[in-house]
Each structure stands twice: as C-alpha cells, then as structure tokens.
PDB file of C-alpha atoms in Angstrom:
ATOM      1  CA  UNK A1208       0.000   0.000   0.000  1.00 69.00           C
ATOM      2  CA  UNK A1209       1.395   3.544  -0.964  1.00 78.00           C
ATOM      3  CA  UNK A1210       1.318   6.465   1.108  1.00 79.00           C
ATOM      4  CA  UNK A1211      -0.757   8.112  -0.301  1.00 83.00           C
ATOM      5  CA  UNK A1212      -3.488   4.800  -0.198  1.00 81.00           C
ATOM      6  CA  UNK A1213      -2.484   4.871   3.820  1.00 82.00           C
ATOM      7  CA  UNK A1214      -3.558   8.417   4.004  1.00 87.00           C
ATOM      8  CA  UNK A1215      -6.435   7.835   1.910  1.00 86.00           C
ATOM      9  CA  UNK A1216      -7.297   4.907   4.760  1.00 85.00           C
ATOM     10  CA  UNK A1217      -6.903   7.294   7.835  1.00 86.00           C
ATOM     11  CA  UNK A1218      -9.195  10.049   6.160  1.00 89.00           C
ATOM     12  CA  UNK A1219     -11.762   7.551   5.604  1.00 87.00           C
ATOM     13  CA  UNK A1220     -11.247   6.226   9.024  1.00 88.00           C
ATOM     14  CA  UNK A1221     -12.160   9.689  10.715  1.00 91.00           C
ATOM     15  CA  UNK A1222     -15.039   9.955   8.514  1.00 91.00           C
ATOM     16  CA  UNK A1223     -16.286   7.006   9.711  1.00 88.00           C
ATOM     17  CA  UNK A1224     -15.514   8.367  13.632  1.00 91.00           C
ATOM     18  CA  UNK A1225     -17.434  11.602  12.734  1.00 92.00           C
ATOM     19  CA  UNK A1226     -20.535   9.053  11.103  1.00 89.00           C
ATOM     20  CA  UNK A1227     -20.586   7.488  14.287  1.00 90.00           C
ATOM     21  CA  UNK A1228     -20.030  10.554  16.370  1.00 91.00           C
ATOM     22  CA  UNK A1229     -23.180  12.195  14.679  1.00 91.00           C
ATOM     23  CA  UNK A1230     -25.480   8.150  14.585  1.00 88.00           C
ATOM     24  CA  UNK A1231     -24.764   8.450  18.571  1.00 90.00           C
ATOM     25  CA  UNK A1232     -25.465  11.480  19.723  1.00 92.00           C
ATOM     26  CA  UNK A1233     -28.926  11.837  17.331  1.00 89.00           C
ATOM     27  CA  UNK A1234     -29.697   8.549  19.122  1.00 88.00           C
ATOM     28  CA  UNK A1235     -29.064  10.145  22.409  1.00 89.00           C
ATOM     29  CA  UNK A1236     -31.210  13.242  21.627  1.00 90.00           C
ATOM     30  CA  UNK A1237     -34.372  11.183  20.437  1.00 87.00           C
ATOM     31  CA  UNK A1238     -34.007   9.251  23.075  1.00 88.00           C
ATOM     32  CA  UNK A1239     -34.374  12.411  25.561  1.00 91.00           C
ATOM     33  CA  UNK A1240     -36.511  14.448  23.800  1.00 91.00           C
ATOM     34  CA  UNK A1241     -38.908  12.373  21.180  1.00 87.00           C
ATOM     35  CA  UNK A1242     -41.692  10.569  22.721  1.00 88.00           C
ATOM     36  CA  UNK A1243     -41.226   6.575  21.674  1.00 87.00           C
ATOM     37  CA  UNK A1244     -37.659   8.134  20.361  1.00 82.00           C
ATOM     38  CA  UNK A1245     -35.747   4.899  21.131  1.00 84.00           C
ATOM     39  CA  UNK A1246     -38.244   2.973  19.077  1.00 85.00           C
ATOM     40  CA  UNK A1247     -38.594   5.547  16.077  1.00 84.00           C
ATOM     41  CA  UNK A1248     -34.602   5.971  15.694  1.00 83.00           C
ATOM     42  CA  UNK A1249     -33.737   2.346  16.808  1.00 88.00           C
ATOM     43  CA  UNK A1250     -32.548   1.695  13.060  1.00 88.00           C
ATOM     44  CA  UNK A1251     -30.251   4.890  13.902  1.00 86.00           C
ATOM     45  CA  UNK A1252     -28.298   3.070  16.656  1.00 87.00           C
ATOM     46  CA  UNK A1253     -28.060  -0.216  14.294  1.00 91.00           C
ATOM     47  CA  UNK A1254     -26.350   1.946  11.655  1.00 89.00           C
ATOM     48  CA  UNK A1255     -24.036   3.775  14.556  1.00 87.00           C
ATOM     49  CA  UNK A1256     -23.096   0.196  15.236  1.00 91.00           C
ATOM     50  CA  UNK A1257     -22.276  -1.093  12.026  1.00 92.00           C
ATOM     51  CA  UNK A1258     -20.321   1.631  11.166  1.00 90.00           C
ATOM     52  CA  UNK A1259     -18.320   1.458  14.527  1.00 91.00           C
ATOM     53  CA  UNK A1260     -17.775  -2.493  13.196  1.00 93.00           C
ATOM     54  CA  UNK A1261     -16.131  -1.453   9.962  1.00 90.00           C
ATOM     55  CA  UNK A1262     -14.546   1.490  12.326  1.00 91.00           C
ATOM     56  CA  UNK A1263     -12.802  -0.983  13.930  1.00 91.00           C
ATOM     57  CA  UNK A1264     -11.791  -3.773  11.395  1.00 90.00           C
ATOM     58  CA  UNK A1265     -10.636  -0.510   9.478  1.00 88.00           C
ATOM     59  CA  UNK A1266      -7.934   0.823  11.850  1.00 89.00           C
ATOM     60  CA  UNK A1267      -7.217  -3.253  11.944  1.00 90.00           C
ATOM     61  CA  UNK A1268      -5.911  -2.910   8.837  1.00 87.00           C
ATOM     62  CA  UNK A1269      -4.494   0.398   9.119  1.00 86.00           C
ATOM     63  CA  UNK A1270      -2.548  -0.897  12.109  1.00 89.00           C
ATOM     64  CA  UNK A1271      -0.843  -4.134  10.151  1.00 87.00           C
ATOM     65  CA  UNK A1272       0.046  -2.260   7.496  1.00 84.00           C
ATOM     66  CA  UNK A1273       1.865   0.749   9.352  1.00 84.00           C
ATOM     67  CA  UNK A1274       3.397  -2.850  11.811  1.00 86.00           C
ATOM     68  CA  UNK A1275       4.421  -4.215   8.074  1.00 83.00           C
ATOM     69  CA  UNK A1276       4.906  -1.562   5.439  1.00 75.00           C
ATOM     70  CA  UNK A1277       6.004  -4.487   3.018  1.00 73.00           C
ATOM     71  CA  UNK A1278       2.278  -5.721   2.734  1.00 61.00           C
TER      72      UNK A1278
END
C-alpha cells in the first residue's frame, strides 16, 4: 500500500468516527426528547453500530500495514 493509499485509509477512518459521532449522539437526543424516540430511531443506533464495526476492522488494517509496510 502507498502512502498516499495509507492516508487515503486514515481520512476515511475519521469519517467514519465523525458518522458514528453524529449516529450516537442523534440517538441520544431522540431518546431524551422524542416521545417513543428509542423505538422511532432504533434503526439509527443499528447503523451507529455497524459503522463502529467497519470502524474498527478498518484501523485493523491500518494498524498491520503501518506494523508491516512491506504488505
């Protein structure tokens, strides 16, 4: 992987960070302020949790290839 592919990978990787950021704390204010909020938005707090899944299998990667640059 180039540099430039790595950096590519990190920017995506804080997009994902600010996706999950925003999924969370929209949750958090339906859940306070919307009647039945948790219910309506429940699909909301699937997505935050999906994308926290490929959050984490991202910076996986990330991680072997900065450990092994030869990859």
């Amino acid at each position: 992987m180039t540099p430039e592919q790595l950096q590519k990978a990190k920017k995506g990787r804080n997009i994902l960070v600010a996706a999950a950021v925003f999924a969370f704390v929209c949750y958090g204010f339906a859940v306070i302020f919307i009647p039945w909020g948790w219910a309506i938005y429940s699909l909301l707090l699937l997505g935050g949790i999906l994308i926290l899944y490929n959050l984490i299998k991202i910076q996986k990667r990330i991680k072997e290839i900065e450990d092994n640059p030869d990859l």
